[in-house]
Amino acid sequence: MSFCFILVIYTFFALYFQYGYSKVYDVESDDLPDKYIYHLNTTTNSINDCEFCDTTICKGSYCFVADRDFNLPFIEIPINTNTSRLNDNNTDCEICKHSKNKINRYILYPYVLYYDPEIDFKVSTNCTKNSQCLTNKCVDYICQFNEDDIITRCRYGRCGRFIGDPCENKYGCSDGECDGVCYMPIPPRVNELDSFYRKLEFLSAFILIVITVFCLCCAYYCGKSKTTKSYKEFNNN
């Protein structure tokens, strides 16, 4: 009986640790998997596996090239004298240990557009100090927009703030329009019924052209036939 009880308890804990327990990684985890982090190519100053590379991001004086949207929660930036941890005098923080690898790791929130929902269960983007945030501003455990504008985003020669950041006019935004915050306007939706009517008009016009050409051809050949018949009758007489 005791053996069965021990076996049940063992099975329960084995299944719990295998399926029920899942480690949650954060910005200071030494074993944070690479699949949750953007890495920079120091030769090209661009994000590895960058697909379109049509956006430039600058933190302080350090700039790198990336895609339009961020879809991962963290980024690692090589340590650069022009990229400082503003207002952070704590030299004994865990995140500073990454200095031995010559990189700084940051939380990309609030500039992550979306990421795989599964990541929500695997990582935490909560912060405890400003230095953990790319924006260098942590409020109530959440990285937030920094009014000091230490982060700049540029697209096709237009530089300014990220989508979602406060703005006064569209010229302060790196993309889109301004309505108190930078935003991307939604393209006008095409009415499916209007699209159907346009296709119907095109089809009707095409059919009308075909009928007209057919009638003209018939008239031409009928006229030619009558002319030939009259000519033959005239010659026989």
Tab-separated table of C-alpha atoms in Angstrom:
chain	number	residue	atom	x	y	z
A	1	MET	CA	0.000	0.000	0.000
A	2	SER	CA	2.772	2.413	0.975
A	3	PHE	CA	4.629	1.543	-2.228
A	4	CYS	CA	1.584	2.493	-4.344
A	5	PHE	CA	1.192	5.749	-2.417
A	6	ILE	CA	4.845	6.664	-2.977
A	7	LEU	CA	4.517	5.761	-6.666
A	8	VAL	CA	1.472	8.033	-7.042
A	9	ILE	CA	3.254	10.937	-5.320
A	10	TYR	CA	6.351	10.436	-7.474
A	11	THR	CA	4.267	10.326	-10.659
A	12	PHE	CA	2.408	13.499	-9.652
A	13	PHE	CA	5.560	15.522	-9.037
A	14	ALA	CA	7.240	14.134	-12.135
A	15	LEU	CA	4.330	15.220	-14.311
A	16	TYR	CA	4.106	18.582	-12.533
A	17	PHE	CA	7.732	19.477	-13.119
A	18	GLN	CA	7.589	18.197	-16.683
A	19	TYR	CA	4.335	19.826	-17.808
A	20	GLY	CA	3.003	22.045	-15.055
A	21	TYR	CA	6.109	23.984	-14.098
A	22	SER	CA	7.598	26.393	-16.555
A	23	LYS	CA	10.472	28.725	-15.787
A	24	VAL	CA	9.806	32.378	-16.472
A	25	TYR	CA	12.759	34.296	-17.903
A	26	ASP	CA	13.373	37.986	-17.388
A	27	VAL	CA	15.842	40.557	-18.662
A	28	GLU	CA	18.437	39.571	-16.074
A	29	SER	CA	18.259	35.799	-16.585
A	30	ASP	CA	21.711	34.469	-17.410
A	31	ASP	CA	20.154	31.544	-19.280
A	32	LEU	CA	17.663	33.608	-21.294
A	33	PRO	CA	17.220	31.720	-24.619
A	34	ASP	CA	18.424	33.515	-27.727
A	35	LYS	CA	15.056	33.062	-29.425
A	36	TYR	CA	13.629	35.786	-27.174
A	37	ILE	CA	16.389	38.300	-27.920
A	38	TYR	CA	17.327	40.511	-30.850
A	39	HIS	CA	21.073	40.337	-31.484
A	40	LEU	CA	23.021	42.955	-33.393
A	41	ASN	CA	25.611	42.351	-36.062
A	42	THR	CA	28.454	44.642	-35.009
A	43	THR	CA	29.857	44.685	-38.541
A	44	THR	CA	26.707	45.974	-40.237
A	45	ASN	CA	25.112	47.546	-37.127
A	46	SER	CA	21.878	45.776	-37.986
A	47	ILE	CA	19.714	43.196	-36.272
A	48	ASN	CA	20.590	39.623	-37.201
A	49	ASP	CA	18.102	38.086	-39.649
A	50	CYS	CA	16.792	41.554	-40.469
A	51	GLU	CA	14.322	41.058	-43.339
A	52	PHE	CA	13.640	44.539	-44.753
A	53	CYS	CA	16.074	46.635	-42.685
A	54	ASP	CA	14.139	49.807	-43.487
A	55	THR	CA	14.196	51.410	-40.028
A	56	THR	CA	16.986	53.020	-38.031
A	57	ILE	CA	16.824	53.068	-34.223
A	58	CYS	CA	19.113	55.328	-32.189
A	59	LYS	CA	19.696	55.096	-28.441
A	60	GLY	CA	21.805	58.073	-27.534
A	61	SER	CA	24.432	58.292	-30.269
A	62	TYR	CA	24.421	54.586	-31.056
A	63	CYS	CA	22.272	53.650	-34.068
A	64	PHE	CA	21.372	50.331	-35.644
A	65	VAL	CA	19.178	49.115	-38.469
A	66	ALA	CA	16.089	46.990	-37.886
A	67	ASP	CA	12.766	46.041	-39.412
A	68	ARG	CA	9.751	48.283	-39.011
A	69	ASP	CA	8.285	46.375	-36.051
A	70	PHE	CA	9.719	44.609	-33.005
A	71	ASN	CA	8.280	41.159	-32.313
A	72	LEU	CA	10.618	39.964	-29.547
A	73	PRO	CA	10.689	41.240	-25.953
A	74	PHE	CA	14.436	41.853	-25.520
A	75	ILE	CA	17.411	43.270	-27.367
A	76	GLU	CA	21.150	43.121	-26.727
A	77	ILE	CA	23.210	46.147	-27.757
A	78	PRO	CA	27.006	46.175	-27.760
A	79	ILE	CA	28.448	48.368	-25.021
A	80	ASN	CA	29.350	51.753	-26.454
A	81	THR	CA	30.587	54.872	-24.687
A	82	ASN	CA	27.838	56.810	-26.470
A	83	THR	CA	25.125	54.509	-25.090
A	84	SER	CA	24.877	55.251	-21.396
A	85	ARG	CA	22.575	54.145	-18.614
A	86	LEU	CA	21.108	57.526	-17.781
A	87	ASN	CA	20.292	58.233	-14.133
A	88	ASP	CA	21.590	54.828	-13.069
A	89	ASN	CA	24.351	54.939	-10.482
A	90	ASN	CA	23.933	51.314	-9.363
A	91	THR	CA	27.053	49.502	-10.563
A	92	ASP	CA	26.217	46.322	-8.662
A	93	CYS	CA	23.124	45.363	-10.662
A	94	GLU	CA	22.705	41.892	-12.137
A	95	ILE	CA	22.226	43.255	-15.636
A	96	CYS	CA	25.666	44.852	-15.457
A	97	LYS	CA	27.157	41.359	-15.357
A	98	HIS	CA	26.464	41.174	-19.079
A	99	SER	CA	29.294	43.679	-19.409
A	100	LYS	CA	31.711	40.771	-19.479
A	101	ASN	CA	30.096	39.845	-22.796
A	102	LYS	CA	30.372	43.488	-23.962
A	103	ILE	CA	26.631	43.888	-24.374
A	104	ASN	CA	23.743	45.564	-22.603
A	105	ARG	CA	20.392	43.798	-22.546
A	106	TYR	CA	17.171	45.818	-22.576
A	107	ILE	CA	13.411	45.295	-22.448
A	108	LEU	CA	11.887	46.508	-25.711
A	109	TYR	CA	8.452	47.169	-24.244
A	110	PRO	CA	6.476	49.402	-24.987
A	111	TYR	CA	7.766	49.193	-28.558
A	112	VAL	CA	6.951	45.538	-29.198
A	113	LEU	CA	4.078	45.425	-31.659
A	114	TYR	CA	3.231	41.791	-30.995
A	115	TYR	CA	4.886	38.468	-30.302
A	116	ASP	CA	3.949	34.831	-30.140
A	117	PRO	CA	1.386	34.368	-27.324
A	118	GLU	CA	3.461	31.447	-26.092
A	119	ILE	CA	6.167	33.933	-25.126
A	120	ASP	CA	3.782	35.437	-22.559
A	121	PHE	CA	4.096	32.252	-20.542
A	122	LYS	CA	7.861	32.058	-20.915
A	123	VAL	CA	9.123	35.577	-20.205
A	124	SER	CA	8.438	38.568	-18.007
A	125	THR	CA	8.914	42.106	-19.308
A	126	ASN	CA	8.524	43.633	-15.851
A	127	CYS	CA	11.287	46.009	-14.812
A	128	THR	CA	12.668	47.052	-11.454
A	129	LYS	CA	15.029	49.830	-12.553
A	130	ASN	CA	15.389	52.296	-15.402
A	131	SER	CA	18.519	50.652	-16.761
A	132	GLN	CA	16.574	47.542	-17.758
A	133	CYS	CA	14.446	49.465	-20.273
A	134	LEU	CA	15.504	50.568	-23.747
A	135	THR	CA	13.694	53.821	-22.944
A	136	ASN	CA	15.575	54.105	-19.661
A	137	LYS	CA	12.311	54.686	-17.788
A	138	CYS	CA	10.668	52.136	-15.491
A	139	VAL	CA	7.430	53.103	-13.725
A	140	ASP	CA	5.416	50.657	-11.613
A	141	TYR	CA	7.430	47.721	-13.013
A	142	ILE	CA	6.615	48.692	-16.617
A	143	CYS	CA	8.972	50.227	-19.178
A	144	GLN	CA	7.413	53.427	-20.477
A	145	PHE	CA	7.928	56.260	-22.930
A	146	ASN	CA	10.731	58.611	-21.917
A	147	GLU	CA	10.033	62.303	-22.540
A	148	ASP	CA	13.783	62.948	-22.695
A	149	ASP	CA	13.733	61.498	-26.230
A	150	ILE	CA	16.770	59.276	-25.752
A	151	ILE	CA	15.280	56.886	-28.336
A	152	THR	CA	14.829	58.032	-31.942
A	153	ARG	CA	13.296	56.099	-34.811
A	154	CYS	CA	13.825	56.918	-38.497
A	155	ARG	CA	12.053	55.612	-41.586
A	156	TYR	CA	12.772	56.806	-45.114
A	157	GLY	CA	14.380	60.023	-43.892
A	158	ARG	CA	11.628	60.862	-41.402
A	159	CYS	CA	12.832	60.770	-37.794
A	160	GLY	CA	10.886	61.076	-34.579
A	161	ARG	CA	8.991	59.074	-32.002
A	162	PHE	CA	7.554	55.571	-32.113
A	163	ILE	CA	3.948	54.685	-32.818
A	164	GLY	CA	2.102	55.092	-29.514
A	165	ASP	CA	4.358	57.860	-28.189
A	166	PRO	CA	2.893	61.283	-27.279
A	167	CYS	CA	3.183	63.937	-30.000
A	168	GLU	CA	2.156	67.484	-30.876
A	169	ASN	CA	2.074	67.071	-34.646
A	170	LYS	CA	2.893	64.438	-37.235
A	171	TYR	CA	6.357	65.895	-37.772
A	172	GLY	CA	7.306	64.631	-34.338
A	173	CYS	CA	6.474	61.064	-35.391
A	174	SER	CA	8.753	58.766	-37.326
A	175	ASP	CA	5.772	57.277	-39.099
A	176	GLY	CA	2.039	57.810	-39.496
A	177	GLU	CA	-0.004	60.706	-38.119
A	178	CYS	CA	-0.476	62.494	-34.790
A	179	ASP	CA	-3.640	62.660	-32.692
A	180	GLY	CA	-2.109	63.292	-29.296
A	181	VAL	CA	-0.074	60.139	-29.908
A	182	CYS	CA	1.680	58.866	-33.012
A	183	TYR	CA	-0.524	56.379	-34.836
A	184	MET	CA	-0.872	54.620	-38.156
A	185	PRO	CA	-4.114	55.590	-39.918
A	186	ILE	CA	-6.297	52.702	-41.000
A	187	PRO	CA	-6.661	52.570	-44.795
A	188	PRO	CA	-10.227	53.118	-45.974
A	189	ARG	CA	-12.070	49.854	-46.268
A	190	VAL	CA	-13.185	48.888	-49.736
A	191	ASN	CA	-16.905	48.190	-49.834
A	192	GLU	CA	-17.356	44.670	-51.212
A	193	LEU	CA	-20.627	45.688	-52.883
A	194	ASP	CA	-18.925	48.608	-54.633
A	195	SER	CA	-16.200	46.263	-55.802
A	196	PHE	CA	-18.843	43.904	-57.180
A	197	TYR	CA	-20.578	46.744	-59.045
A	198	ARG	CA	-17.288	47.887	-60.560
A	199	LYS	CA	-16.578	44.373	-61.785
A	200	LEU	CA	-20.119	44.147	-63.174
A	201	GLU	CA	-19.679	47.471	-65.005
A	202	PHE	CA	-16.407	46.261	-66.496
A	203	LEU	CA	-17.999	42.976	-67.585
A	204	SER	CA	-20.989	44.804	-69.103
A	205	ALA	CA	-18.717	47.154	-71.038
A	206	PHE	CA	-16.657	44.210	-72.284
A	207	ILE	CA	-19.773	42.336	-73.444
A	208	LEU	CA	-21.087	45.496	-75.168
A	209	ILE	CA	-17.786	45.910	-77.025
A	210	VAL	CA	-17.843	42.248	-78.117
A	211	ILE	CA	-21.450	42.554	-79.370
A	212	THR	CA	-20.646	45.790	-81.210
A	213	VAL	CA	-17.607	44.264	-82.916
A	214	PHE	CA	-19.623	41.179	-83.806
A	215	CYS	CA	-22.423	43.294	-85.335
A	216	LEU	CA	-19.967	45.388	-87.319
A	217	CYS	CA	-18.290	42.258	-88.653
A	218	CYS	CA	-21.644	40.782	-89.651
A	219	ALA	CA	-22.672	44.009	-91.360
A	220	TYR	CA	-19.373	44.150	-93.215
A	221	TYR	CA	-19.555	40.556	-94.474
A	222	CYS	CA	-23.241	40.839	-95.373
A	223	GLY	CA	-22.555	44.018	-97.329
A	224	LYS	CA	-19.622	42.413	-99.057
A	225	SER	CA	-21.723	39.372	-99.939
A	226	LYS	CA	-24.502	41.487	-101.422
A	227	THR	CA	-21.985	43.497	-103.445
A	228	THR	CA	-20.443	40.305	-104.833
A	229	LYS	CA	-23.870	38.867	-105.718
A	230	SER	CA	-24.956	42.061	-107.497
A	231	TYR	CA	-21.698	42.115	-109.419
A	232	LYS	CA	-22.195	38.529	-110.612
A	233	GLU	CA	-25.828	39.198	-111.653
A	234	PHE	CA	-24.706	42.274	-113.590
A	235	ASN	CA	-22.076	40.291	-115.475
A	236	ASN	CA	-24.538	37.514	-116.334
A	237	ASN	CA	-26.900	39.995	-117.886
